[in-house]
Coordinates of C-alpha atoms in Angstrom, one line a residue:
M1139 CA -109.5 53.7 31.0
T1140 CA -112.3 52.7 28.6
R1141 CA -115.9 53.0 29.6
A1142 CA -119.3 52.4 28.0
A1143 CA -120.9 55.3 26.1
T1144 CA -124.0 56.7 27.7
N1145 CA -127.3 56.9 25.7
D1146 CA -126.9 60.6 25.3
E1147 CA -123.3 60.2 23.9
K1148 CA -124.6 57.4 21.5
N1149 CA -127.3 59.7 20.2
I1150 CA -124.7 62.5 19.6
L1151 CA -122.4 60.1 17.7
R1152 CA -125.3 59.0 15.6
S1153 CA -126.5 62.4 14.8
D1154 CA -125.9 64.4 11.6
G1155 CA -124.2 67.8 11.4
L1156 CA -121.5 67.4 13.9
A1157 CA -118.9 70.2 13.7
G1158 CA -116.3 71.7 15.9
K1159 CA -113.4 74.1 16.2
L1160 CA -110.1 73.1 17.7
Y1161 CA -108.3 75.3 20.2
A1162 CA -105.1 75.2 22.2
I1163 CA -104.1 76.5 25.5
I1164 CA -100.4 76.9 25.9
D1165 CA -99.7 77.2 29.6
Q1166 CA -98.3 80.3 31.0
P1167 CA -96.9 79.4 34.5
V1168 CA -96.9 82.1 37.2
T1169 CA -93.6 83.2 38.9
V1170 CA -93.8 82.4 42.6
Y1171 CA -90.3 83.3 43.8
Q1172 CA -87.1 85.0 42.4
C1173 CA -83.6 85.3 43.8
L1174 CA -79.9 85.4 42.8
V1175 CA -77.3 82.8 43.1
N1176 CA -74.9 83.7 45.9
Q1177 CA -71.9 81.4 45.6
A1178 CA -69.0 80.5 43.4
F1179 CA -68.7 77.1 41.8
A1180 CA -65.6 75.0 41.4
T1181 CA -67.5 72.6 39.1
H1182 CA -70.8 72.4 37.3
D1183 CA -70.9 68.6 37.9
K1184 CA -73.6 67.0 40.3
I1185 CA -75.0 70.2 41.7
Y1186 CA -77.9 69.5 44.0
Q1187 CA -78.1 72.7 46.1
F1188 CA -76.8 76.4 46.0
T1189 CA -77.1 79.4 48.2
Y1190 CA -79.0 82.5 47.2
D1191 CA -79.9 86.0 48.3
T1192 CA -81.9 89.1 47.0
A1193 CA -85.1 87.1 47.2
S1194 CA -88.6 88.2 46.3
G1195 CA -91.9 86.4 46.6
T1196 CA -93.2 84.1 49.3
L1197 CA -90.9 81.2 50.2
A1198 CA -93.7 79.0 51.3
D1199 CA -95.1 79.1 47.7
V1200 CA -92.0 77.2 46.5
L1201 CA -93.2 73.6 46.4
P1202 CA -91.2 70.3 45.5
G1203 CA -91.7 69.6 41.8
M1204 CA -91.9 73.2 40.6
T1205 CA -89.7 74.3 37.6
V1206 CA -86.6 76.5 38.2
L1207 CA -85.5 78.8 35.5
I1208 CA -81.7 79.7 35.6
G1209 CA -80.7 82.6 33.4
S1210 CA -78.4 85.5 32.8
T1211 CA -81.3 88.0 33.0
E1212 CA -84.5 88.1 35.0
G1213 CA -87.0 85.4 34.1
A1214 CA -84.6 83.8 31.5
W1215 CA -83.6 80.2 31.2
D1216 CA -80.6 80.4 28.9
K1217 CA -78.3 78.7 31.5
G1218 CA -80.7 75.9 32.1
L1219 CA -83.8 74.4 33.9
A1220 CA -83.9 72.6 37.2
R1221 CA -86.6 71.2 39.6
V1222 CA -87.3 72.0 43.2
R1223 CA -86.2 68.9 45.0
K1224 CA -87.5 69.6 48.5
T1225 CA -88.5 72.5 50.7
W1226 CA -86.0 75.6 50.4
T1227 CA -84.6 77.4 53.4
S1228 CA -84.3 81.2 53.6
N1229 CA -80.8 81.0 51.9
T1230 CA -80.4 77.5 50.4
A1231 CA -82.2 76.2 47.3
Y1232 CA -82.5 72.4 46.8
I1233 CA -82.8 71.2 43.3
G1234 CA -82.7 67.9 41.4
E1235 CA -79.1 66.9 40.9
T1236 CA -77.8 68.3 37.6
S1237 CA -74.6 68.5 35.5
E1238 CA -75.9 70.5 32.6
V1239 CA -76.4 74.0 34.0
G1240 CA -73.7 76.6 33.5
W1241 CA -73.6 77.7 37.1
A1242 CA -72.2 81.1 38.2
D1243 CA -72.5 83.6 41.0
N1244 CA -75.4 86.2 40.6
L1245 CA -77.4 84.2 38.1
Y1246 CA -81.1 84.9 38.1
I1247 CA -83.3 82.2 39.6
T1248 CA -87.0 82.1 38.8
V1249 CA -89.3 79.5 40.3
I1250 CA -92.7 79.0 38.4
D1251 CA -95.7 77.0 39.3
E1252 CA -95.3 74.4 36.7
F1253 CA -95.3 70.7 37.5
S1254 CA -94.0 68.3 34.7
I1255 CA -92.2 65.2 34.2
W1256 CA -88.6 65.0 35.7
A1257 CA -86.2 62.4 36.5
R1258 CA -85.5 61.6 40.1
H1259 CA -81.9 60.3 40.1
L1260 CA -80.6 57.8 42.5
R1261 CA -77.3 58.2 44.1
V1262 CA -74.8 55.7 45.4
D1263 CA -72.4 57.0 48.0
V1264 CA -68.7 55.8 48.7
D1265 CA -70.1 53.2 51.2
V1266 CA -72.4 51.7 48.4
N1267 CA -75.6 53.2 50.2
I1268 CA -78.4 54.0 47.8
W1269 CA -80.3 57.3 48.1
M1270 CA -83.3 58.4 46.0
D1271 CA -83.4 61.9 44.7
Y1272 CA -80.0 62.6 46.2
D1273 CA -80.8 62.3 49.9
V1274 CA -84.0 60.3 50.5
A1275 CA -82.9 57.4 52.6
Y1276 CA -84.8 54.1 52.6
T1277 CA -87.0 53.7 55.7
D1278 CA -90.3 51.9 55.1
Q1279 CA -91.3 53.0 51.5
H1280 CA -91.5 49.3 50.2
V1281 CA -93.7 48.2 53.0
N1282 CA -95.9 51.3 53.5
F1283 CA -96.4 52.5 50.0
S1284 CA -97.2 56.1 49.2
P1285 CA -100.6 56.6 47.6
M1286 CA -100.9 57.6 43.9
P1287 CA -103.1 60.6 43.4
C1288 CA -105.4 60.1 40.3
L1289 CA -107.2 63.4 39.7
G1290 CA -108.2 63.2 36.1
P1291 CA -106.8 65.5 33.3
D1292 CA -106.6 69.3 33.4
R1293 CA -109.9 71.0 32.6
V1294 CA -111.0 73.9 30.2
L1295 CA -114.1 75.8 31.0
K1296 CA -115.9 78.5 29.2
L1297 CA -117.5 81.3 31.3
V1298 CA -120.8 82.4 30.2
G1299 CA -122.6 84.6 32.7
D1300 CA -121.4 85.1 36.3
D1301 CA -119.8 81.8 37.0
V1302 CA -119.0 78.3 35.7
S1303 CA -118.6 75.0 37.7
V1304 CA -116.9 71.7 37.2
N1305 CA -117.0 68.5 39.2
L1306 CA -113.5 67.2 40.2
D1307 CA -112.8 63.6 40.9
A1308 CA -110.0 61.9 42.8
S1309 CA -111.8 58.8 43.6
A1310 CA -109.6 56.7 41.3
S1311 CA -106.6 57.4 43.6
W1312 CA -105.0 54.2 45.0
A1313 CA -102.3 52.8 47.3
L1314 CA -100.7 49.4 47.1
D1315 CA -101.6 47.2 50.2
A1316 CA -103.7 50.1 51.5
S1317 CA -106.7 52.2 50.8
I1318 CA -107.3 56.0 50.5
T1319 CA -108.8 57.5 53.6
Q1320 CA -108.6 61.2 53.1
Y1321 CA -108.7 63.8 50.3
A1322 CA -107.7 67.5 50.8
W1323 CA -108.2 69.8 47.7
G1324 CA -107.0 73.4 47.6
V1325 CA -106.8 76.3 45.2
L1326 CA -103.0 77.4 45.0
R1327 CA -103.5 80.0 42.4
G1328 CA -106.6 81.7 41.0
A1329 CA -108.4 84.2 43.3
A1330 CA -111.7 83.9 41.5
A1331 CA -112.1 80.3 42.3
T1332 CA -113.7 78.4 45.2
L1333 CA -114.1 74.8 46.2
A1334 CA -117.3 73.2 47.7
N1335 CA -116.6 70.0 49.7
P1336 CA -112.8 70.2 49.4
N1337 CA -112.3 67.3 51.8
T1338 CA -114.0 64.8 49.6
A1339 CA -113.0 62.9 46.5
T1340 CA -115.4 64.8 44.4
P1341 CA -115.5 68.6 45.2
T1342 CA -117.0 71.2 42.9
L1343 CA -114.9 74.0 41.7
T1344 CA -116.6 77.4 40.8
A1345 CA -114.9 80.1 38.9
T1346 CA -116.2 83.7 38.5
A1347 CA -113.5 85.1 36.1
A1348 CA -111.4 84.1 33.2
G1349 CA -107.9 82.9 34.1
R1350 CA -105.6 80.0 35.0
I1351 CA -106.4 78.1 38.3
L1352 CA -103.8 75.8 39.9
L1353 CA -105.2 73.1 42.1
Q1354 CA -103.6 70.6 44.5
C1355 CA -105.0 67.5 46.0
V1356 CA -103.3 65.7 48.9
V1357 CA -104.4 62.0 49.3
T1358 CA -103.8 60.1 52.5
A1359 CA -103.6 56.3 52.6
S1360 CA -104.6 54.0 55.5
N1361 CA -100.9 53.5 56.2
G1362 CA -100.6 57.2 57.1
K1363 CA -98.5 58.1 53.9
T1364 CA -99.6 61.1 51.8
S1365 CA -98.9 62.2 48.2
T1366 CA -99.9 65.5 46.3
G1367 CA -101.0 65.9 42.8
Y1368 CA -101.5 69.1 40.8
R1369 CA -103.8 70.0 38.0
N1370 CA -104.7 73.1 36.1
V1371 CA -108.1 74.5 35.2
Y1372 CA -108.3 77.1 32.4
V1373 CA -111.2 79.4 32.2
Y1374 CA -111.9 81.5 29.2
D1375 CA -114.7 83.9 28.0
D1376 CA -115.6 85.9 24.9
A1377 CA -113.4 88.7 26.1
H1378 CA -110.5 86.4 26.6
P1379 CA -110.9 83.8 23.8
P1380 CA -108.5 80.9 23.2
V1381 CA -106.4 80.5 20.1
E1382 CA -107.9 78.5 17.2
I1383 CA -105.5 76.2 15.7
A1384 CA -105.0 74.0 12.6
L1385 CA -104.1 70.4 13.6
E1386 CA -101.4 69.1 11.3
D1387 CA -100.8 65.7 12.6
F1388 CA -102.1 63.5 15.4
S1389 CA -100.6 60.0 15.7
G1390 CA -99.9 57.3 18.2
G1391 CA -101.2 54.1 19.6
V1392 CA -100.5 51.0 21.7
E1393 CA -97.4 49.9 19.9
R1394 CA -95.8 53.2 20.2
G1395 CA -96.8 53.6 23.7
G1396 CA -98.6 56.9 23.5
F1397 CA -99.6 60.0 21.3
E1398 CA -98.1 63.1 19.9
Y1399 CA -99.4 65.9 17.6
S1400 CA -98.4 69.0 15.8
M1401 CA -100.4 72.2 15.1
R1402 CA -100.2 75.6 13.5
L1403 CA -101.0 78.8 15.3
P1404 CA -102.3 81.6 13.1
V1405 CA -100.7 84.2 15.5
A1406 CA -97.2 84.7 16.9
L1407 CA -96.3 82.7 19.8
A1408 CA -96.3 84.7 23.1
G1409 CA -92.6 84.2 24.1
A1410 CA -90.1 81.6 22.8
P1411 CA -91.0 78.0 22.8
R1412 CA -89.5 75.9 25.7
D1413 CA -89.3 72.3 26.4
Y1414 CA -91.9 70.8 28.8
L1415 CA -94.3 73.8 28.4
K1416 CA -97.7 72.2 28.7
V1417 CA -100.3 72.3 25.8
I1418 CA -103.9 71.5 26.1
L1419 CA -105.9 70.6 22.9
F1420 CA -109.6 71.2 23.3
S1421 CA -112.7 71.9 21.2
E1422 CA -116.0 73.7 21.0
E1423 CA -118.6 71.3 19.2
I1424 CA -122.0 71.5 18.0
P1425 CA -124.5 70.4 19.3
Q1426 CA -122.4 69.7 22.4
P1427 CA -119.0 68.4 23.4
I1428 CA -118.3 64.7 23.7
A1429 CA -115.1 63.1 24.8
P1430 CA -114.2 60.0 26.7
V1431 CA -112.9 61.7 30.0
S1432 CA -113.0 65.4 30.2
E1433 CA -115.9 66.6 27.9
N1434 CA -114.1 69.1 25.5
V1435 CA -110.4 68.2 26.3
W1436 CA -108.9 65.9 23.7
A1437 CA -105.1 65.9 24.4
I1438 CA -102.5 67.0 26.9
G1439 CA -98.9 67.1 26.2
W1440 CA -95.6 69.1 26.5
L1441 CA -93.7 71.1 23.9
D1442 CA -90.7 69.6 22.2
E1443 CA -88.6 72.7 21.5
S1444 CA -86.4 70.9 19.0
E1445 CA -89.3 70.4 16.6
C1446 CA -91.1 73.8 17.0
V1447 CA -90.8 76.4 14.2
V1448 CA -91.6 80.1 14.9
G1449 CA -91.9 82.3 11.8
D1450 CA -90.5 85.7 12.2
K1451 CA -92.1 87.2 9.1
L1452 CA -95.5 85.5 8.8
G1453 CA -96.2 85.6 12.6
E1454 CA -97.1 81.9 12.6
A1455 CA -95.9 79.1 14.8
R1456 CA -95.7 75.4 14.2
L1457 CA -95.6 73.5 17.5
S1458 CA -94.8 69.9 18.3
V1459 CA -96.4 68.4 21.3
K1460 CA -95.3 65.1 22.8
G1461 CA -97.1 62.9 25.3
T1462 CA -96.1 61.2 28.5
H1463 CA -94.6 58.2 27.0
Y1464 CA -92.1 60.4 25.0
W1465 CA -90.8 62.2 28.0
L1466 CA -90.6 59.1 30.2
S1467 CA -88.5 57.6 27.3
K1468 CA -86.0 60.5 27.6
I1469 CA -85.5 59.9 31.4
N1470 CA -82.1 58.3 31.9
G1471 CA -81.0 56.7 35.1
Y1472 CA -79.1 53.7 36.5
P1473 CA -80.0 50.2 35.5
V1474 CA -81.5 48.8 38.6
G1475 CA -83.6 45.9 39.8
V1476 CA -85.5 44.9 43.0
E1477 CA -85.8 41.6 44.9
H1478 CA -88.5 40.0 47.0
T1479 CA -88.1 39.6 50.8
N1480 CA -90.5 38.0 53.3
G1481 CA -89.1 40.0 56.0
T1482 CA -88.8 43.8 56.5
P1483 CA -87.0 45.5 53.6
T1484 CA -83.9 47.4 54.7
R1485 CA -82.9 49.0 51.5
W1486 CA -84.2 50.4 48.3
T1487 CA -83.6 47.2 46.3
Q1488 CA -85.9 45.0 48.5
V1489 CA -89.6 44.8 48.3
K1490 CA -91.9 42.9 50.6
N1491 CA -94.1 40.4 48.7
L1492 CA -92.7 41.7 45.3
T1493 CA -95.1 41.8 42.3
V1494 CA -94.7 43.5 38.9
D1495 CA -97.0 46.3 40.1
K1496 CA -94.9 47.0 43.1
A1497 CA -91.7 47.1 41.0
L1498 CA -93.3 49.4 38.5
F1499 CA -94.6 51.7 41.2
H1500 CA -91.1 52.1 42.4
F1501 CA -89.9 53.1 39.0
V1502 CA -92.8 55.5 38.3
Y1503 CA -93.1 57.1 41.8
W1504 CA -89.5 57.2 43.0
R1505 CA -87.6 57.5 39.8
S1506 CA -89.8 60.3 38.3
T1507 CA -92.1 63.1 39.2
L1508 CA -95.0 61.6 37.1
A1509 CA -97.3 61.3 40.1
N1510 CA -97.3 65.2 40.4
C1511 CA -99.0 65.7 37.0
A1512 CA -100.5 62.7 35.5
D1513 CA -102.6 59.6 36.5
V1514 CA -101.0 56.1 36.8
F1515 CA -102.9 52.9 36.7
L1516 CA -101.1 49.5 37.2
S1517 CA -102.0 46.1 36.0
G1518 CA -103.7 44.6 39.1
D1519 CA -101.7 41.4 38.7
T1520 CA -100.8 39.7 42.0
R1521 CA -98.3 37.0 40.8
K1522 CA -95.1 37.2 43.0
A1523 CA -91.7 37.4 41.7
S1524 CA -88.4 36.6 43.4
A1525 CA -86.6 39.4 41.5
L1526 CA -87.3 41.8 38.7
Q1527 CA -84.7 43.8 36.9
A1528 CA -84.2 45.9 33.8
P1529 CA -80.7 46.2 32.4
T1530 CA -81.4 49.2 30.3
S1531 CA -81.0 52.8 31.7
M1532 CA -84.0 54.6 30.1
L1533 CA -87.0 54.7 32.4
W1534 CA -89.7 53.9 29.7
T1535 CA -87.7 50.9 28.5
Q1536 CA -87.3 49.7 32.1
I1537 CA -91.0 49.9 32.7
K1538 CA -91.8 48.2 29.4
T1539 CA -89.2 45.4 29.9
I1540 CA -90.5 44.5 33.4
A1541 CA -94.1 44.6 32.3
Q1542 CA -93.7 42.6 29.0
E1543 CA -91.2 40.0 30.0
S1544 CA -92.9 39.1 33.3
I1545 CA -96.7 39.2 32.7
L1546 CA -97.0 40.1 29.0
A1547 CA -98.3 43.5 29.9
A1548 CA -97.6 46.7 28.1
P1549 CA -97.3 50.3 29.2
V1550 CA -99.4 52.8 27.2
C1551 CA -100.3 56.4 27.7
D1552 CA -103.5 57.9 26.4
P1553 CA -103.9 61.3 24.9
Y1554 CA -104.7 62.8 28.4
G1555 CA -101.3 61.8 29.6
R1556 CA -102.4 59.0 31.8
L1557 CA -100.2 55.9 32.1
F1558 CA -101.8 52.5 32.0
I1559 CA -100.0 49.1 32.5
E1560 CA -102.4 46.6 30.8
I1561 CA -102.4 42.9 29.8
D1562 CA -103.7 42.5 26.3
A1563 CA -107.2 40.9 26.4
N1564 CA -106.0 38.2 24.1
Y1565 CA -103.9 36.9 27.0
L1566 CA -106.7 37.0 29.7
P1567 CA -108.7 33.9 30.5
E1568 CA -112.1 34.1 28.8
D1569 CA -114.0 34.0 32.0
T1570 CA -112.3 37.3 33.1
R1571 CA -112.9 39.2 29.9
S1572 CA -116.3 40.3 31.1
S1573 CA -114.5 43.2 32.8
V1574 CA -113.6 44.7 29.4
P1575 CA -116.3 47.3 28.8
E1576 CA -118.4 47.4 25.6
I1577 CA -118.3 51.0 24.5
M1578 CA -121.3 50.7 22.2
Q1579 CA -123.0 48.0 20.1
L1580 CA -123.0 48.7 16.4
T1581 CA -126.2 48.4 14.4
E1582 CA -126.7 48.0 10.6
D1583 CA -127.5 51.7 10.4
D1584 CA -124.1 52.5 11.9
I1585 CA -122.0 50.6 9.2
Q1586 CA -121.5 51.7 5.7
S1587 CA -119.4 48.7 4.6
I1588 CA -117.2 45.9 6.1
S1589 CA -114.0 44.6 4.7
F1590 CA -111.9 41.8 5.9
S1591 CA -108.1 41.8 6.0
L1592 CA -105.8 39.0 7.1
R1593 CA -102.8 40.3 9.1
P1594 CA -99.6 38.6 7.8
A1595 CA -99.0 35.5 9.9
S1596 CA -95.6 35.4 11.7
E1597 CA -95.3 31.7 10.6
I1598 CA -94.8 30.4 14.1
S1599 CA -94.9 26.6 14.1
R1600 CA -94.8 26.2 17.9
V1601 CA -94.8 28.3 21.0
E1602 CA -92.3 27.2 23.7
L1603 CA -93.4 28.9 26.8
S1604 CA -91.7 28.7 30.3
G1605 CA -91.8 30.5 33.6
V1606 CA -91.9 30.2 37.4
A1607 CA -94.7 30.3 40.0
F1608 CA -93.2 31.9 43.1
D1609 CA -95.0 31.6 46.5
G1610 CA -92.8 33.8 48.4
S1611 CA -90.1 31.2 49.4
T1612 CA -89.7 28.7 46.7
G1613 CA -90.3 28.7 43.0
K1614 CA -91.8 26.0 40.8
S1615 CA -91.0 25.9 37.0
Y1616 CA -93.6 25.2 34.4
F1617 CA -93.2 24.5 30.7
S1618 CA -95.9 24.4 27.9
L1619 CA -96.0 23.8 24.1
A1620 CA -98.6 25.1 21.7
P1621 CA -100.2 23.6 19.7
G1622 CA -98.3 20.6 21.2
H1623 CA -95.1 18.6 20.7
V1624 CA -95.7 18.3 17.0
F1625 CA -94.8 21.5 15.0
E1626 CA -97.3 23.1 12.7
R1627 CA -96.7 22.4 9.0
Y1628 CA -94.9 25.8 8.4
G1629 CA -92.8 28.2 10.4
A1630 CA -90.2 28.3 13.1
P1631 CA -90.7 27.9 16.8
T1632 CA -90.7 30.9 19.1
Q1633 CA -89.9 31.1 22.8
K1634 CA -91.4 33.0 25.7
D1635 CA -89.5 32.4 28.8
R1636 CA -88.9 33.8 32.3
L1637 CA -92.7 34.6 32.7
L1638 CA -94.5 34.8 36.0
L1639 CA -96.9 31.9 36.1
S1640 CA -99.6 30.6 38.5
N1641 CA -99.8 26.9 37.7
Q1642 CA -99.5 24.4 34.8
A1643 CA -103.1 25.0 33.6
Q1644 CA -102.5 28.7 33.3
A1645 CA -99.1 28.1 31.5
N1646 CA -101.0 25.8 29.0
Q1647 CA -103.7 28.4 28.5
L1648 CA -101.3 31.2 28.0
A1649 CA -99.3 29.3 25.5
G1650 CA -102.4 28.6 23.5
F1651 CA -103.5 32.3 23.6
F1652 CA -100.1 33.3 22.5
F1653 CA -100.0 30.8 19.6
G1654 CA -103.6 31.6 18.6
G1655 CA -103.8 35.3 18.7
G1656 CA -100.9 37.0 20.3
E1657 CA -98.3 36.4 17.6
R1658 CA -100.1 34.8 14.7
G1659 CA -102.1 36.3 11.9
F1660 CA -105.9 36.7 12.5
F1661 CA -108.9 38.3 10.8
F1662 CA -109.8 41.9 11.7
F1663 CA -112.4 44.2 10.5
F1664 CA -112.7 47.8 9.1
F1665 CA -115.9 49.5 9.8
F1666 CA -117.2 52.7 8.2
F1667 CA -119.7 54.7 10.0
F1668 CA -122.4 57.2 9.0
F1669 CA -121.5 60.0 11.5

């Protein structure tokens, strides 16, 4: 979410002698509950619960979304990983449905306070009833939408003196067709931390010792629905310094859909690398930190074990960290679609007053656990659709297909892990582009040189655009040509069809935008700055 730079930030960017050191925090989740499997298994396929005994820890600390390690020894995960699906009883564990774990009696179960991105699979029973996350029946979820907690990224604080404080902010939280009415923050882990004004959107957290703090925030919508998000705050001091790292690669962007990076650690990794282990990249800078969202935090992602290398002899580690888009692209599920209804929806495939945002909310909130650990911001587009579907089975591709083929929007995740669904400014009417923020205005002193480069044109001779404006009961088709009926001198025609449109004027305007800037070549600039 872009914003304008403050005057102080502009002064820092234009100052000489900026320097910094990069550090990484590799999350070390805390064990909250342990037990042993207490049953035999006739199959390893579609396991969604198991009985257990020999438990230790506090059962109430086991929360939906936490990671479950399954191993042949205490604390190990050599047999697999799972997710807490819903509240456990004193002898039954409920996990996300899985077929990949080598289950057996007396395996060690370890629940850790880690919240990451998991699939929430749907289930179709013998009567063709659809259930979400194995046993969540449809009631009113597509009329009274659950809120989306947006709490900002994880924070990293340096303790100098007796305490250190940080202002938290959940005011960006939202709910479709409703508003946020209540906030309830709490410290789940980290005894040396307190919250001031915890029942507001913007409490203040104060820490008095180095360590890891786990926060939760329950947001309540005006329709009575609640959702919970979780974030970590990492506090270090000179006696407990972070690990300075060498950044080897940092790449990504809009076309890829997100970011990833790799780094070298000069010391041996504490424990074996594991998929989904969170990594926070941050810096200490001189004269002071400056970053778009969280001051000193630059990127948040999760380890990709398959690309990590740990050196036994030199004691070094090379770690590969992938962002939100990568993990969403690995989530596989059923191809699915949703349809509009004017009445009250009675099943998961129906949505009252269907829009692209409502469809995408269904995919993100009910088909994954992204709301637990990352912010999500939808397009804000209100055009209705009679039906929306994505024939593919990968969640990221489903989101991308629905957004792009309906309203020319694109999903993109920033380095903080936040997911945005955004319509390219080239496709927005000019009178609405004032909402696009100006970060800073460049002066002659900021620019060393300017060069022009012409992006290779795609040689489109005509855009043939079509779509439907749906008012909730009937649809009206619109067609538009750009630049008109006569083809341009060179190139081949291209088609954009099945779009959601408002009226003929909007169709004409969109065809012109698409022809003039969306797919054709245009001039762009390279700026070189004195920083």
